[in-house]
Amino acid sequence: MAEKTDAEAREAADAATGFAGFDPKTIEPYIVKDPEALAVNLARTVEQMGKAASAWLAPRESGEKVDTVAEPLVDMVKTLSKVSEYWLSDPRRTLDAQTELLGSFFSIWSRTLQKMGGEQPVEEDDPHRADKRFADEDWVKHPFFDFLRQAYFVTSDWAEKLVTHADGLDEHTRHKAQFYVKQIASAVSPTNFVTTNPQLYRETVATSGANLVRGMKMLAEDIAAGRGDLKLRQTDTSKFAIGENLAITPGKVIAQSDICQVLQYDATTAEVLKRPLLICPPWINKFYVLDLNPQKSFIKWAVDQGHTVFVISWVNPDGRHAEKDWESYAREGVGFALDTIERATGEEGVNAIGYCVGGTLLAATLALHAQEGDKRIRSATFFATQVDFTFAGDLKVFADEEQIEMIERGMKTTGYLEGSKMATAFNMLRASELIWPYFVNNYLKGQEPMPFDLLYWNSDSTRMAAANHSYYLRNCYLKNNLTKGEMVIAGKKLSLKDVKIPVYNLAPKEDHIAPAKSVFVGSQYFGGKVTYVMSGSGHIAGVVNPPDKMKYQFWTGGPPKGDFEDWVAKASETPGSWWPHWHAWIESLDDRKVPARKTGGPLNSIEDAPGSYVQMRA
């Protein structure tokens, strides 16, 4: 009997499967080869899951940790129920919405059947094709996974439209609903489950489930490390140590208060600018984002340009700092640092930099100083700083009266907000990049993350002193008091119009924490000349961009007045880092030089930089 030709063999396979053009070999990687080994590893996986559950339960049973997870879930349900009310209140609206979704599903199903039948259907524009979560080729080539991918995007897009087109919602409720829908969509993505992710499925089959055993072991370890909360590992933390391969620019701690240490860095030039430079970083995370390593360090670069650099290193607060509010941070932080600089250098005039919330504090302190006649800060530079919170982005989702009261109740017992709470909030802003890829890689693939200094810093979270954090949320995000002229510190109502010193206001274009438009709008409230500069990239990379890397770009233009979009349309783009542009701006204000200063001057140093406050873990 003659052997079958390839064509005849394909026809026989088609007859067996019922689908013309279907290649049975495509399912081979998905067929379990060793059921016994898989069964053993699944049992071991369940054992590790039990350890993870125990790590989660133990601090709750002992009373060490009280769960507040129900409160944000209640808020999410309440918010989304308002969207549902609109669509369910009119049967015709309900029918239209259901018809749109079902019609999309039928269209996907029809195209899937065509593909499995060997036809090439007319492909529609796919705006999601570039989504990195779906990079594996089987998401498109394999009919089953292609169907899942398309169904996921159709459903998530449909859910977002429901929020966008729901009438009668106030803007805050709509914003929260959009945020919650994105969080749910990120969580239920088929990329996050073994049986619906082709890469995970193949890996589980190839290793007979050993990847899941490793992953659940890591999950148990991370919950134990978070003392009952999941401390998601984003990098190999064993490869980094502060003061050894992070934050290693030479310097000294020359002063210390209850809430900060003041660091001065050793000069590397024969002459330095007469006017010292003070950096006021955020207390959410730590200052060494500006000193990750010698190649990325803004602090080292500024020293090498001839700046005498002083940095505030905030304490990682505990219950002793519960009553430390914004006045405390202004007096015992910024004011204390200015006193220290004057004692160390003999100089009264200082150039100051504020980053993120450190910049917001600096702006409020400048307004307070203006009323008190304190003129020591002669210029202010703001990195990714908001003073007006009208367009503050997704963090506003967490700042309504109910949620702030919930946070305040949680802080009452300890005197602070846990660092993990703030870290989770920031990660949620980009859950598809900062949460779920690591969940998949760590706990489903069972792979250790790669060492990355920036992600080590990102995971090195800090606690928030209760009074300070409550003041910030209420006065900035909830009431926007600083630009309204209603923020009160030391019994004085503050006005940014009193801040008449030169301002350099840097806004990263893709910043999701301090959006460029928000920074632009805030620029218009200062009383002096503001140089607004927009840099490429986001909240960190848009600031930490060394010139020798020749990455990204920045835009300059006229005064920050009128509409943000008009300013951007007319702005001039310059390739590379904005750092030299800023340094030239500083020198244009005062370029006088003096011989390099001895670190600390007449002051005795307490310890080497980066100091002990930055070493305190949350």
XYZ file of C-alpha atoms in Angstrom:
618
model
C 0.000 0.000 0.000
C 1.423 3.391 -1.031
C 2.443 5.856 1.718
C 0.302 8.975 2.126
C 1.590 12.219 0.740
C 2.016 15.223 3.045
C -1.148 16.728 1.628
C -3.090 13.522 2.276
C -1.697 13.387 5.819
C -2.861 16.958 6.446
C -6.307 16.110 5.074
C -6.488 13.119 7.422
C -5.531 15.347 10.361
C -8.162 17.874 9.292
C -10.763 15.126 9.222
C -9.722 13.995 12.692
C -9.843 17.476 14.239
C -12.654 18.948 12.201
C -10.588 22.037 11.334
C -8.913 22.578 7.990
C -5.481 24.123 8.262
C -5.030 23.042 11.888
C -1.563 21.668 12.645
C -1.698 19.102 15.488
C 1.997 19.727 16.217
C 1.097 23.142 17.638
C -0.491 21.502 20.673
C 2.433 19.201 21.479
C 4.100 21.631 23.899
C 0.817 21.757 25.804
C 0.470 17.994 26.341
C 1.591 16.681 29.738
C 4.477 14.224 29.259
C 4.910 12.987 32.838
C 1.592 12.958 34.722
C 3.168 11.345 37.789
C 5.830 14.040 38.196
C 3.203 16.725 37.631
C 0.988 15.225 40.339
C 3.887 15.134 42.817
C 4.821 18.753 42.090
C 1.215 19.910 42.352
C 1.074 18.312 45.794
C 4.297 20.127 46.739
C 2.801 23.349 45.349
C -0.233 22.935 47.606
C 2.121 22.359 50.562
C 3.942 25.629 49.824
C 0.599 27.417 49.427
C -0.260 26.187 52.919
C 2.943 27.783 54.233
C 2.019 31.021 52.466
C -1.431 30.914 54.063
C 0.132 30.309 57.491
C 2.493 33.268 57.015
C -0.530 35.415 56.195
C -2.681 34.145 59.081
C -0.087 34.103 61.895
C 0.184 37.878 62.550
C -3.603 38.211 62.297
C -4.254 35.442 64.794
C -1.730 36.948 67.215
C -3.304 40.392 66.894
C -0.091 41.889 65.500
C -1.897 42.878 62.320
C -5.494 44.020 61.826
C -6.911 43.614 58.358
C -8.306 46.714 56.673
C -8.661 45.139 53.238
C -12.475 45.228 53.478
C -12.616 49.044 53.580
C -11.039 49.734 50.161
C -13.093 46.876 48.704
C -16.270 48.480 50.076
C -15.265 51.772 48.452
C -14.646 50.028 45.128
C -18.052 48.293 45.229
C -19.810 51.548 46.169
C -18.084 53.418 43.350
C -18.757 50.821 40.652
C -22.357 50.398 41.818
C -22.970 54.031 40.842
C -21.860 53.171 37.307
C -24.093 50.092 37.319
C -27.083 52.147 38.491
C -26.870 54.317 35.389
C -26.789 51.385 32.949
C -29.358 49.239 34.761
C -31.861 52.039 35.391
C -32.938 52.024 31.720
C -33.646 48.613 30.095
C -32.834 50.006 26.652
C -29.417 51.207 27.816
C -28.784 47.809 29.387
C -29.744 46.032 26.158
C -27.554 48.333 24.036
C -24.542 47.717 26.271
C -25.056 43.946 26.262
C -25.592 43.915 22.500
C -22.347 45.789 21.903
C -20.370 43.319 24.030
C -22.004 40.192 22.593
C -21.600 41.507 19.058
C -17.884 41.902 19.664
C -17.640 38.356 21.041
C -19.470 36.925 18.012
C -17.106 38.810 15.702
C -14.073 37.345 17.523
C -15.573 33.851 17.448
C -16.285 34.150 13.728
C -12.707 35.202 12.946
C -11.366 32.381 15.165
C -13.393 29.779 13.271
C -12.136 31.201 9.981
C -8.536 30.895 11.157
C -9.045 27.342 12.368
C -10.607 26.542 9.017
C -7.479 27.667 7.205
C -8.880 31.007 6.006
C -7.270 34.374 6.563
C -9.997 36.731 7.825
C -9.683 40.458 7.252
C -7.734 41.672 10.255
C -9.132 44.678 12.092
C -6.882 47.364 13.536
C -5.526 46.032 16.813
C -4.388 48.897 19.103
C -3.326 46.330 21.719
C -0.901 44.353 19.536
C 2.088 46.130 21.107
C 1.066 45.230 24.681
C 4.211 43.658 26.198
C 2.178 41.243 28.331
C 1.125 39.442 25.134
C 4.534 39.262 23.445
C 4.575 35.443 23.117
C 3.816 34.527 19.480
C 1.169 31.961 20.480
C -1.074 34.790 21.667
C -1.658 35.465 17.968
C -0.784 32.176 16.230
C -2.713 29.776 18.449
C -6.500 30.106 17.904
C -7.418 29.405 21.547
C -5.018 31.963 23.041
C -5.747 34.468 20.281
C -9.433 34.216 21.176
C -8.663 34.758 24.877
C -6.468 37.764 24.097
C -9.071 39.434 21.902
C -11.933 38.650 24.302
C -9.949 40.156 27.181
C -9.279 43.419 25.379
C -12.839 43.686 24.065
C -14.229 43.182 27.574
C -11.834 45.569 29.314
C -12.367 48.263 26.650
C -16.131 47.783 26.979
C -15.957 48.160 30.772
C -13.942 51.370 30.427
C -16.544 52.737 28.003
C -19.298 52.025 30.519
C -17.537 54.323 32.987
C -16.734 56.996 30.407
C -20.318 57.176 29.083
C -22.156 56.921 32.414
C -23.991 60.202 32.929
C -24.605 61.805 36.298
C -21.262 60.917 37.905
C -19.215 63.632 39.570
C -15.640 63.831 38.316
C -14.095 62.257 41.414
C -16.430 59.257 41.279
C -15.767 58.815 37.555
C -12.014 59.048 38.164
C -12.221 56.406 40.909
C -14.373 54.144 38.740
C -11.909 54.391 35.850
C -9.049 53.574 38.214
C -10.837 50.574 39.739
C -11.811 49.211 36.326
C -8.158 49.406 35.238
C -7.082 47.588 38.417
C -9.625 44.817 37.857
C -8.683 44.536 34.181
C -4.991 44.252 35.084
C -5.748 41.583 37.695
C -7.945 39.339 35.522
C -5.711 39.465 32.448
C -5.246 35.958 30.967
C -1.500 36.547 31.237
C -1.810 36.126 35.023
C -3.036 32.504 35.035
C -1.240 29.262 34.218
C -3.991 27.722 32.087
C -4.629 30.863 30.003
C -1.058 32.046 29.413
C 0.677 29.999 26.679
C 4.168 30.649 28.004
C 3.211 29.669 31.561
C 1.284 26.635 30.325
C 4.255 25.392 28.260
C 6.679 26.009 31.126
C 4.478 24.153 33.602
C 4.246 21.192 31.221
C 7.982 21.250 30.433
C 8.992 21.316 34.123
C 6.129 19.067 35.306
C 5.015 21.873 37.625
C 8.412 22.495 39.268
C 8.026 26.188 38.405
C 4.885 26.362 40.581
C 6.670 24.730 43.526
C 9.451 27.329 43.336
C 6.924 30.121 42.880
C 4.771 29.194 45.875
C 7.905 28.850 48.010
C 8.845 32.412 47.032
C 5.281 33.556 47.779
C 5.482 32.115 51.295
C 8.869 33.805 51.816
C 7.585 37.175 50.595
C 4.502 37.101 52.826
C 6.718 36.205 55.793
C 9.096 39.048 54.853
C 6.120 41.428 54.780
C 5.022 40.216 58.251
C 1.694 39.024 56.927
C 1.447 41.283 53.869
C 2.850 40.374 50.480
C 6.179 42.141 49.996
C 6.455 41.741 46.255
C 10.069 41.220 45.242
C 10.943 43.259 42.178
C 14.673 42.734 42.256
C 17.352 40.550 43.828
C 17.886 42.550 47.036
C 20.883 40.433 48.067
C 22.995 42.181 45.432
C 22.680 45.675 46.969
C 23.795 47.385 50.161
C 23.402 51.076 50.975
C 26.821 52.644 51.483
C 28.574 49.792 49.678
C 27.274 49.829 46.099
C 24.413 52.327 46.517
C 24.718 55.908 47.826
C 28.524 55.857 47.830
C 29.381 59.478 46.940
C 31.904 60.520 49.662
C 30.598 62.854 52.350
C 29.712 63.235 56.004
C 26.669 63.557 58.230
C 27.326 66.918 59.880
C 24.083 67.473 61.818
C 21.090 65.517 63.071
C 17.608 66.323 64.389
C 14.686 64.126 65.406
C 13.438 63.982 61.837
C 16.508 64.283 59.608
C 20.228 64.082 59.139
C 22.049 66.734 57.096
C 24.735 65.396 54.763
C 27.523 67.382 53.121
C 29.461 65.863 50.208
C 33.212 66.204 49.699
C 34.300 68.686 47.046
C 36.015 67.298 43.916
C 36.980 70.645 42.333
C 39.570 73.204 43.377
C 36.930 75.924 43.387
C 33.218 75.738 44.154
C 30.253 77.991 43.611
C 29.938 80.480 46.440
C 26.279 79.661 46.945
C 25.796 76.139 48.432
C 23.134 73.739 47.147
C 20.537 72.161 49.466
C 18.478 69.173 48.269
C 15.164 68.477 49.989
C 14.107 64.994 48.808
C 10.753 63.299 49.368
C 10.230 61.364 52.609
C 8.205 58.865 50.587
C 11.109 56.529 49.692
C 14.676 57.728 50.262
C 17.078 60.359 48.992
C 19.544 57.961 47.356
C 17.483 57.813 44.170
C 19.700 60.831 43.417
C 22.817 58.801 44.287
C 22.168 55.270 43.049
C 25.685 54.725 41.707
C 28.496 56.946 40.398
C 27.235 56.695 36.807
C 23.652 57.742 37.659
C 24.253 60.042 40.614
C 22.880 63.573 40.313
C 24.559 64.348 43.643
C 28.020 63.297 42.395
C 27.488 65.132 39.096
C 26.498 68.334 40.923
C 29.586 68.045 43.152
C 31.745 67.594 40.046
C 30.260 70.776 38.559
C 31.457 72.738 41.589
C 28.402 72.728 43.835
C 28.805 72.336 47.596
C 25.991 69.826 48.029
C 23.974 69.345 51.200
C 21.151 66.777 51.399
C 18.373 66.233 53.914
C 18.074 62.525 54.785
C 14.680 62.061 56.461
C 14.156 59.704 59.372
C 12.059 56.595 58.752
C 9.434 57.575 61.354
C 7.931 55.402 64.065
C 5.464 56.011 66.866
C 7.711 58.683 68.447
C 7.144 60.913 65.413
C 3.341 60.629 65.319
C 2.788 64.348 66.041
C 5.451 65.642 63.655
C 3.486 67.718 61.141
C 4.393 69.968 58.218
C 5.589 72.747 60.472
C 7.921 70.239 62.138
C 9.293 69.161 58.751
C 9.659 72.803 57.666
C 11.393 73.878 60.904
C 13.316 70.751 61.932
C 14.016 69.715 58.350
C 14.453 72.619 55.910
C 15.113 75.297 58.548
C 17.517 73.041 60.450
C 19.415 72.284 57.235
C 19.720 75.999 56.411
C 21.081 76.685 59.909
C 23.574 73.840 59.450
C 24.750 75.142 56.071
C 25.321 78.599 57.525
C 27.361 77.154 60.401
C 29.368 74.882 58.080
C 30.114 77.405 55.311
C 29.395 80.856 56.696
C 27.025 81.409 53.767
C 23.470 82.650 54.196
C 22.448 82.453 50.532
C 21.505 78.980 49.301
C 20.198 77.398 46.096
C 17.546 74.834 47.016
C 16.115 71.803 45.213
C 12.888 70.036 46.176
C 11.857 66.689 44.707
C 8.216 65.468 44.620
C 6.576 65.966 48.047
C 9.917 67.375 49.243
C 9.378 70.104 46.652
C 5.826 70.744 47.861
C 7.176 71.149 51.406
C 9.931 73.436 50.081
C 7.370 75.629 48.278
C 5.237 75.931 51.430
C 8.352 76.672 53.506
C 9.368 79.412 51.046
C 5.938 81.018 51.433
C 6.321 80.816 55.216
C 9.849 82.253 55.054
C 8.605 85.131 52.882
C 6.203 86.149 55.657
C 8.902 85.761 58.310
C 11.553 87.700 56.381
C 13.850 84.650 55.995
C 15.673 85.218 52.687
C 18.337 82.521 52.881
C 16.997 80.513 49.937
C 17.880 82.604 46.867
C 16.638 80.241 44.138
C 14.377 77.193 44.072
C 14.437 74.218 41.728
C 11.566 71.762 41.748
C 11.827 68.216 40.404
C 8.457 66.628 39.533
C 6.727 68.754 42.152
C 3.071 69.694 42.462
C 1.908 72.788 44.307
C -1.510 72.762 42.641
C -3.423 69.469 42.726
C -6.242 70.126 40.260
C -4.721 67.734 37.702
C -2.873 65.524 40.170
C -3.490 62.207 38.400
C -4.529 58.828 39.793
C -3.261 59.415 43.340
C -6.341 61.624 43.800
C -8.344 58.393 43.757
C -7.141 57.749 47.328
C -7.932 61.263 48.589
C -11.580 61.763 49.417
C -12.959 62.342 52.912
C -13.981 58.718 53.515
C -10.653 57.244 52.441
C -8.565 59.807 54.326
C -10.587 59.087 57.478
C -9.924 55.372 56.925
C -6.164 56.041 56.614
C -6.226 58.247 59.718
C -7.995 55.539 61.733
C -5.284 53.088 60.698
C -2.487 55.501 61.700
C -4.030 56.220 65.117
C -2.923 52.928 66.631
C 0.726 53.065 65.478
C 1.371 56.760 64.868
C 2.382 56.180 61.265
C 1.329 54.752 57.919
C 3.081 51.486 57.066
C 5.606 51.852 54.253
C 4.040 48.919 52.409
C 0.719 50.792 52.121
C 2.289 53.709 50.280
C 4.441 51.398 48.155
C 1.334 49.460 47.089
C -0.500 52.680 46.222
C 2.352 53.794 43.954
C 2.651 50.357 42.345
C -1.092 50.350 41.648
C -0.676 53.444 39.481
C 1.090 51.176 36.981
C -0.139 47.745 38.015
C 0.391 46.224 34.553
C 4.098 47.102 34.819
C 4.910 47.130 38.535
C 2.722 44.389 40.022
C 1.467 41.675 37.680
C 4.628 41.011 35.613
C 6.472 40.326 38.889
C 3.583 38.206 40.189
C 3.803 36.071 37.035
C 7.594 35.919 36.940
C 8.064 35.221 40.669
C 5.150 33.060 41.696
C 4.058 31.306 38.504
C 7.343 30.952 36.623
C 9.301 30.548 39.859
C 12.097 32.823 38.634
C 14.150 35.143 40.822
C 14.011 38.758 39.565
C 17.153 40.322 38.106
C 19.210 42.769 40.196
C 18.251 46.375 39.382
C 19.315 49.277 41.603
C 16.295 51.469 40.855
C 13.861 48.699 41.804
C 15.838 48.057 45.000
C 15.326 51.724 45.883
C 11.653 51.443 44.906
C 11.210 48.539 47.336
C 13.029 50.362 50.163
C 9.825 51.951 51.407
C 9.382 54.403 54.279
C 6.705 54.956 56.889
C 4.738 58.225 57.061
C 4.366 60.097 60.367
C 0.629 60.327 61.119
C 0.298 64.105 61.548
C 2.522 64.828 58.561
C 0.707 62.432 56.222
C -2.763 63.532 57.294
C -1.818 67.195 56.752
C -0.431 66.417 53.299
C -3.479 64.459 52.122
C -5.987 66.992 53.416
C -4.233 70.227 52.488
C -2.867 69.145 49.115
C -4.889 66.355 47.504
C -8.260 66.938 49.166
C -8.530 70.734 49.504
C -5.711 72.062 47.266
C -5.051 74.722 49.903
C -1.564 75.832 48.873
C -2.582 77.522 45.623
C -5.861 78.750 47.141
C -3.891 80.696 49.732
C -5.566 78.708 52.525
C -2.714 76.502 53.764
C -1.854 77.397 57.363
C 1.545 76.717 58.952
C 2.641 78.285 62.256
C -0.639 80.193 62.377
C 0.079 81.951 59.076
C -1.927 81.648 55.857
C 0.538 81.002 53.062
C 0.560 82.510 49.568
C 2.877 81.370 46.793
C 2.645 84.886 45.348
C 5.002 85.873 48.171
C 7.658 83.561 46.681
C 9.466 85.976 44.379
C 12.826 84.221 44.005
C 13.754 82.617 40.625
C 12.220 79.159 40.123
C 13.319 76.310 37.820
C 10.369 73.935 37.508
C 11.134 70.537 35.953
C 8.226 68.336 34.855
C 8.804 64.870 33.318
C 6.483 64.438 30.343
C 5.237 60.933 31.226
C 5.062 61.407 34.989
C 2.103 59.489 36.478
C 2.612 60.909 39.992
C 3.150 64.613 39.225
C 1.728 65.011 35.702
C 3.474 67.608 33.535
C 0.227 69.555 33.116
C -0.253 69.688 36.887
C 3.277 71.059 37.376
C 2.686 73.591 34.579
C -0.516 74.884 36.176
C 1.222 75.165 39.551
C 3.993 77.265 37.995
C 1.550 80.127 37.478
C 1.033 80.682 41.217
C 4.573 81.761 42.124
C 5.239 85.470 42.506
C 8.559 85.539 40.654
C 9.982 84.377 37.326
C 9.493 80.675 36.627
C 11.536 78.716 34.085
C 9.386 75.709 33.165
C 11.218 72.756 31.590
C 9.630 69.489 30.473
C 11.878 66.436 30.337
C 11.359 63.145 28.549
C 10.305 59.966 30.411
C 8.685 59.661 33.856
C 8.877 60.508 37.555
C 12.325 58.944 38.106
C 14.020 58.531 34.700
C 12.900 62.025 33.690
C 14.887 63.396 36.646
C 17.777 60.923 36.908
C 19.163 61.288 33.381
C 22.968 61.710 33.301
C 24.284 63.721 30.321
C 26.789 61.087 29.158
C 23.967 58.586 28.493
C 22.498 60.841 25.773
C 18.997 59.549 26.582
C 15.620 61.226 26.240
C 15.253 64.975 25.674
C 13.847 68.116 27.232
C 11.673 71.000 26.075
C 12.015 74.694 26.828
C 9.809 77.610 25.849
C 8.240 80.801 27.048
C 6.764 81.556 30.475
C 4.351 78.908 31.824
C 1.185 80.837 31.117
C -2.045 80.007 29.303
C -2.831 76.462 28.198
C -0.340 73.654 28.757
C -1.038 72.174 25.308
C -0.216 75.504 23.629
C 3.064 75.753 25.531
C 4.050 72.220 24.468
C 3.159 72.918 20.817
C 5.506 75.934 20.737
C 8.317 74.516 22.892
C 11.784 73.747 21.526
C 13.105 70.199 21.916
C 16.729 69.525 22.879
C 18.154 65.953 22.792
C 19.752 64.535 25.923
C 19.786 65.497 29.584
C 18.436 68.702 31.101
C 21.147 68.682 33.800
C 23.592 71.032 31.954
C 20.696 73.408 31.152
C 19.847 73.595 34.859
C 23.498 74.154 35.849
C 23.764 77.011 33.350
C 20.590 78.501 34.861
C 22.125 78.319 38.362
C 25.331 79.992 37.155
C 23.322 82.736 35.439
C 21.969 83.719 38.869
C 25.341 83.742 40.664
C 28.546 82.280 39.244
C 30.950 83.533 41.914
C 33.517 80.934 43.022
C 35.421 80.335 46.268
C 38.109 77.800 47.199
C 36.754 74.318 47.826
C 35.324 73.951 51.308
C 36.333 71.436 53.961
C 33.400 69.095 54.594
C 31.597 70.250 57.727
C 33.756 73.325 58.151
C 34.034 73.933 61.917
C 31.413 71.256 62.650
C 32.408 67.793 63.808
C 31.081 65.049 61.557
C 28.753 62.478 63.111
C 29.363 59.648 60.642
C 30.148 58.975 57.001
C 27.560 59.516 54.288
C 24.994 58.194 53.553
C 24.362 58.114 57.323
C 22.287 55.871 59.547
C 18.784 57.333 59.003
C 18.716 56.068 55.417
C 19.637 52.580 56.637
C 16.439 52.232 58.691
C 14.100 49.733 57.024
C 10.320 49.994 57.188
